[in-house]
Amino acid sequence: MSAATLSPAEIIHRTADYVRAEFSRDSSGHDWWHIYRVWQVAQAICAREGGDPFVVQLAALLHDLDDYKLVHNPDGVPRRALAWMAQMNLDAATTAHVRDIITGLSFKGAHVSDEMPTLEGKIVQDADRLDAIGAIGIARAFAYGGHKGRLLYNPDDSPTLHTDYARFSQNQSHTINHFYEKLLLLRDRIKTDTARQIANQRHAFMEQFLAQFYKEWDGRDLDLAK
Ligand code: ADP
Ligand code: NI
């Protein structure tokens, strides 16, 4: 069957198969299961908030295909996603919409704007961010730090609230700093009400985790007499 005659459901199915194969070898926290969770959560948010489920699903599935941490992509053009959409014979408007979502998605630093003009963009961005916080977000952060050979924590190295993407993305510090430089800032950048409810719970869990982490670091839980 030629791609010109594919139904939207078939395009989503083929896109999921393609992306699953592309991500099957990654261990930096950018694995297929991250894409899968973002895809599922984005669909659930879309069912509550509205928006075009086809655009939401395509953007969720394709959102990390051209990530700078996976492929060399200095100009930010999502070439692999665009090539795939061309292969699926998607119309120009849908292609441009999905491209804009993918390129606008990322958190770029504490003081850098990340507005998403369309509802579909807000939904996919929220779903991606929900996966960066809570228990899974914690696991992903330490997996990423391990992949990069970073320390868990160093009390002598405090966090930086970045004002530009270049410095944020080149940051080499320990993983606990990543909580202050990104993860704890995400809740206030969530755009849809549905995602905000989930984000509140996941944010509270990260705060509990950090409180316990410092308690153990300082040995305060060892002092049984107090
Ligand atoms: P996003 O998909 O929100 O743009 P990234 O692609 O930047 O997120 O990062 C993917 C995962 O790796 C996220 O869970 C993120 O929190 C984690 N990560 C990114 N940079 C760091 C870092 N410097 N230290 C720890 N974890 C990181
Ligand atoms: Ni992602």
Tab-separated table of C-alpha atoms and ligand atoms in Angstrom:
chain	number	residue	atom	x	y	z
A	1	MET	CA	0.000	0.000	0.000
A	2	SER	CA	1.400	3.440	-0.861
A	3	ALA	CA	1.678	6.005	1.907
A	4	ALA	CA	-0.703	8.310	-0.013
A	5	THR	CA	-3.606	6.037	0.852
A	6	LEU	CA	-2.801	5.455	4.527
A	7	SER	CA	-5.469	6.250	7.112
A	8	PRO	CA	-4.550	8.441	10.122
A	9	ALA	CA	-4.655	5.324	12.343
A	10	GLU	CA	-2.264	3.522	9.999
A	11	ILE	CA	0.109	6.514	9.945
A	12	ILE	CA	0.206	6.526	13.760
A	13	HIS	CA	0.771	2.772	13.801
A	14	ARG	CA	3.656	2.983	11.327
A	15	THR	CA	5.150	5.978	13.091
A	16	ALA	CA	5.111	4.122	16.424
A	17	ASP	CA	6.840	1.125	14.792
A	18	TYR	CA	9.466	3.367	13.191
A	19	VAL	CA	10.194	5.309	16.392
A	20	ARG	CA	10.309	2.141	18.524
A	21	ALA	CA	12.954	0.691	16.201
A	22	GLU	CA	14.989	3.932	16.214
A	23	PHE	CA	15.049	4.155	20.021
A	24	SER	CA	15.639	0.499	20.762
A	25	ARG	CA	19.359	0.949	21.519
A	26	ASP	CA	19.383	4.093	23.667
A	27	SER	CA	20.341	4.060	27.387
A	28	SER	CA	20.470	7.790	28.185
A	29	GLY	CA	16.851	8.011	29.371
A	30	HIS	CA	15.743	8.642	25.805
A	31	ASP	CA	14.450	5.139	25.363
A	32	TRP	CA	11.316	3.983	23.567
A	33	TRP	CA	9.447	3.716	26.861
A	34	HIS	CA	9.854	7.465	27.429
A	35	ILE	CA	8.324	8.080	24.007
A	36	TYR	CA	5.611	5.529	24.749
A	37	ARG	CA	4.681	7.210	28.082
A	38	VAL	CA	4.609	10.675	26.481
A	39	TRP	CA	2.434	9.309	23.672
A	40	GLN	CA	-0.045	7.687	26.106
A	41	VAL	CA	-0.152	10.619	28.555
A	42	ALA	CA	-0.537	13.128	25.697
A	43	GLN	CA	-3.520	11.151	24.389
A	44	ALA	CA	-5.093	11.101	27.852
A	45	ILE	CA	-4.612	14.870	28.287
A	46	CYS	CA	-5.993	15.446	24.761
A	47	ALA	CA	-9.117	13.398	25.586
A	48	ARG	CA	-9.807	15.800	28.506
A	49	GLU	CA	-8.586	19.107	27.061
A	50	GLY	CA	-9.520	18.803	23.371
A	51	GLY	CA	-7.187	19.394	20.414
A	52	ASP	CA	-6.464	17.296	17.341
A	53	PRO	CA	-5.494	13.793	18.529
A	54	PHE	CA	-3.702	13.012	15.265
A	55	VAL	CA	-1.326	15.988	15.578
A	56	VAL	CA	-0.856	15.296	19.310
A	57	GLN	CA	0.056	11.660	18.702
A	58	LEU	CA	2.391	12.364	15.791
A	59	ALA	CA	4.241	15.110	17.665
A	60	ALA	CA	4.493	12.954	20.812
A	61	LEU	CA	5.917	10.034	18.840
A	62	LEU	CA	8.389	12.154	16.851
A	63	HIS	CA	9.377	14.670	19.558
A	64	ASP	CA	12.807	13.280	20.518
A	65	LEU	CA	13.871	11.793	17.182
A	66	ASP	CA	16.110	14.801	16.446
A	67	ASP	CA	17.184	15.560	20.025
A	68	TYR	CA	20.659	17.099	20.174
A	69	LYS	CA	21.670	14.490	22.746
A	70	LEU	CA	20.974	11.687	20.250
A	71	VAL	CA	21.859	13.112	16.839
A	72	HIS	CA	24.165	15.926	15.817
A	73	ASN	CA	21.697	18.698	15.085
A	74	PRO	CA	23.356	22.128	15.415
A	75	ASP	CA	20.686	24.191	13.581
A	76	GLY	CA	17.727	22.600	15.412
A	77	VAL	CA	15.942	21.502	12.202
A	78	PRO	CA	14.193	18.176	12.993
A	79	ARG	CA	15.358	16.482	9.794
A	80	ARG	CA	14.498	12.908	10.691
A	81	ALA	CA	10.953	13.827	11.760
A	82	LEU	CA	10.460	15.898	8.592
A	83	ALA	CA	11.780	13.095	6.377
A	84	TRP	CA	9.423	10.635	8.056
A	85	MET	CA	6.402	12.915	7.621
A	86	ALA	CA	7.310	13.389	3.942
A	87	GLN	CA	7.455	9.609	3.584
A	88	MET	CA	3.968	9.404	5.126
A	89	ASN	CA	2.767	12.023	2.579
A	90	LEU	CA	1.458	14.317	5.295
A	91	ASP	CA	-0.014	17.614	4.146
A	92	ALA	CA	2.033	20.801	4.542
A	93	ALA	CA	-0.083	22.275	7.354
A	94	THR	CA	0.110	19.157	9.549
A	95	THR	CA	3.836	18.800	8.863
A	96	ALA	CA	4.507	22.432	9.801
A	97	HIS	CA	2.396	22.150	12.954
A	98	VAL	CA	4.181	18.988	14.151
A	99	ARG	CA	7.576	20.523	13.269
A	100	ASP	CA	6.800	23.647	15.320
A	101	ILE	CA	5.729	21.541	18.295
A	102	ILE	CA	8.917	19.457	18.185
A	103	THR	CA	11.225	22.463	17.882
A	104	GLY	CA	9.441	24.457	20.614
A	105	LEU	CA	9.130	21.647	23.138
A	106	SER	CA	12.294	21.695	25.234
A	107	PHE	CA	13.018	23.356	28.521
A	108	LYS	CA	15.916	25.702	27.738
A	109	GLY	CA	16.833	27.174	31.113
A	110	ALA	CA	15.237	28.752	34.192
A	111	HIS	CA	14.936	32.201	32.619
A	112	VAL	CA	14.347	31.204	28.973
A	113	SER	CA	10.810	31.363	27.510
A	114	ASP	CA	9.177	28.205	26.123
A	115	GLU	CA	5.731	29.329	24.938
A	116	MET	CA	3.629	26.941	22.865
A	117	PRO	CA	1.088	28.718	20.651
A	118	THR	CA	-1.280	25.804	19.967
A	119	LEU	CA	-3.289	23.556	22.290
A	120	GLU	CA	-1.710	20.472	20.687
A	121	GLY	CA	1.747	21.905	21.450
A	122	LYS	CA	0.839	22.634	25.064
A	123	ILE	CA	-0.452	19.054	25.484
A	124	VAL	CA	2.672	17.375	24.091
A	125	GLN	CA	4.968	19.700	26.040
A	126	ASP	CA	3.039	18.964	29.250
A	127	ALA	CA	3.197	15.191	28.631
A	128	ASP	CA	6.967	15.365	28.015
A	129	ARG	CA	7.449	17.387	31.204
A	130	LEU	CA	5.341	15.079	33.322
A	131	ASP	CA	7.798	12.346	32.356
A	132	ALA	CA	10.709	14.476	33.621
A	133	ILE	CA	9.256	14.809	37.163
A	134	GLY	CA	7.984	12.434	39.857
A	135	ALA	CA	9.487	8.983	40.456
A	136	ILE	CA	10.183	8.425	36.776
A	137	GLY	CA	11.711	11.872	36.415
A	138	ILE	CA	14.041	11.143	39.347
A	139	ALA	CA	15.036	7.797	37.822
A	140	ARG	CA	15.650	9.425	34.430
A	141	ALA	CA	17.759	12.212	35.912
A	142	PHE	CA	20.099	9.771	37.692
A	143	ALA	CA	20.207	7.505	34.636
A	144	TYR	CA	21.226	10.515	32.546
A	145	GLY	CA	23.799	11.628	35.141
A	146	GLY	CA	25.267	8.103	35.241
A	147	HIS	CA	25.412	7.987	31.461
A	148	LYS	CA	27.420	11.239	31.547
A	149	GLY	CA	29.621	10.121	34.461
A	150	ARG	CA	28.286	12.822	36.791
A	151	LEU	CA	28.272	12.787	40.603
A	152	LEU	CA	24.985	12.185	42.392
A	153	TYR	CA	25.623	15.263	44.529
A	154	ASN	CA	28.368	17.635	45.662
A	155	PRO	CA	27.387	20.081	48.414
A	156	ASP	CA	30.194	22.461	47.324
A	157	ASP	CA	28.688	22.898	43.848
A	158	SER	CA	25.433	24.868	43.993
A	159	PRO	CA	22.820	25.225	41.221
A	160	THR	CA	22.723	27.966	38.539
A	161	LEU	CA	19.492	29.430	37.152
A	162	HIS	CA	20.442	29.762	33.492
A	163	THR	CA	19.557	32.712	31.295
A	164	ASP	CA	20.453	31.079	27.982
A	165	TYR	CA	20.113	27.666	26.398
A	166	ALA	CA	23.780	27.297	25.450
A	167	ARG	CA	24.939	27.464	29.066
A	168	PHE	CA	22.030	25.364	30.347
A	169	SER	CA	22.745	22.573	27.850
A	170	GLN	CA	26.531	22.624	28.451
A	171	ASN	CA	26.165	22.388	32.212
A	172	GLN	CA	28.288	19.558	33.689
A	173	SER	CA	27.303	19.651	37.344
A	174	HIS	CA	25.958	16.897	39.601
A	175	THR	CA	22.454	15.471	39.246
A	176	ILE	CA	20.930	17.022	42.390
A	177	ASN	CA	21.573	20.430	40.784
A	178	HIS	CA	19.397	19.370	37.856
A	179	PHE	CA	16.414	19.345	40.230
A	180	TYR	CA	16.879	23.068	40.941
A	181	GLU	CA	17.902	24.008	37.416
A	182	LYS	CA	14.990	22.218	35.737
A	183	LEU	CA	12.872	19.546	37.442
A	184	LEU	CA	11.420	21.665	40.278
A	185	LEU	CA	10.724	24.508	37.824
A	186	LEU	CA	8.560	22.425	35.499
A	187	ARG	CA	5.369	22.437	37.599
A	188	ASP	CA	4.914	26.179	37.137
A	189	ARG	CA	5.429	25.848	33.385
A	190	ILE	CA	2.693	23.274	32.871
A	191	LYS	CA	0.091	24.705	30.495
A	192	THR	CA	-3.039	22.519	30.807
A	193	ASP	CA	-5.221	21.998	33.907
A	194	THR	CA	-5.279	18.208	33.452
A	195	ALA	CA	-1.479	17.975	33.478
A	196	ARG	CA	-1.185	20.446	36.369
A	197	GLN	CA	-3.143	18.126	38.670
A	198	ILE	CA	-0.712	15.292	37.935
A	199	ALA	CA	2.303	17.623	38.135
A	200	ASN	CA	1.350	18.764	41.641
A	201	GLN	CA	1.544	15.204	42.960
A	202	ARG	CA	4.785	14.415	41.148
A	203	HIS	CA	6.362	17.670	42.338
A	204	ALA	CA	5.472	16.882	45.964
A	205	PHE	CA	7.079	13.451	45.573
A	206	MET	CA	10.347	15.037	44.339
A	207	GLU	CA	10.375	17.374	47.344
A	208	GLN	CA	9.962	14.376	49.654
A	209	PHE	CA	12.753	12.592	47.824
A	210	LEU	CA	15.126	15.554	48.242
A	211	ALA	CA	14.291	15.947	51.929
A	212	GLN	CA	15.070	12.268	52.509
A	213	PHE	CA	18.217	12.472	50.340
A	214	TYR	CA	19.677	15.334	52.458
A	215	LYS	CA	18.650	13.588	55.636
A	216	GLU	CA	20.632	10.503	54.654
A	217	TRP	CA	23.519	12.587	53.259
A	218	ASP	CA	23.906	14.379	56.580
A	219	GLY	CA	23.359	11.190	58.565
A	220	ARG	CA	20.416	12.764	60.356
A	221	ASP	CA	18.478	9.498	60.131
A	222	LEU	CA	21.391	7.729	61.919
A	223	ASP	CA	20.998	9.774	65.056
A	224	LEU	CA	18.514	7.462	66.740
A	225	ALA	CA	18.869	9.081	70.177
A	226	LYS	CA	17.331	12.389	69.079
B	1	ADP	P1	13.068	17.186	27.545
B	1	ADP	O1	12.557	15.964	26.839
B	1	ADP	O2	12.158	17.726	28.609
B	1	ADP	O3	13.610	18.222	26.639
B	1	ADP	P2	15.729	16.382	27.867
B	1	ADP	O4	15.709	15.761	26.517
B	1	ADP	O5	16.506	17.628	28.066
B	1	ADP	O6	14.261	16.632	28.379
B	1	ADP	O7	16.236	15.336	28.914
B	1	ADP	C1	15.821	13.992	28.918
B	1	ADP	C2	15.888	13.423	30.332
B	1	ADP	O8	17.217	13.556	30.846
B	1	ADP	C3	14.988	14.186	31.294
B	1	ADP	O9	14.417	13.314	32.224
B	1	ADP	C4	15.934	15.160	31.930
B	1	ADP	O10	15.502	15.601	33.201
B	1	ADP	C5	17.211	14.351	31.989
B	1	ADP	N1	18.345	15.264	31.957
B	1	ADP	C6	18.661	16.187	31.013
B	1	ADP	N2	19.760	16.894	31.354
B	1	ADP	C7	20.142	16.406	32.566
B	1	ADP	C8	21.193	16.716	33.485
B	1	ADP	N3	22.082	17.665	33.237
B	1	ADP	N4	21.259	16.003	34.639
B	1	ADP	C9	20.354	15.038	34.918
B	1	ADP	N5	19.342	14.690	34.104
B	1	ADP	C10	19.238	15.366	32.946
B	2	NI	NI	11.075	13.723	25.610
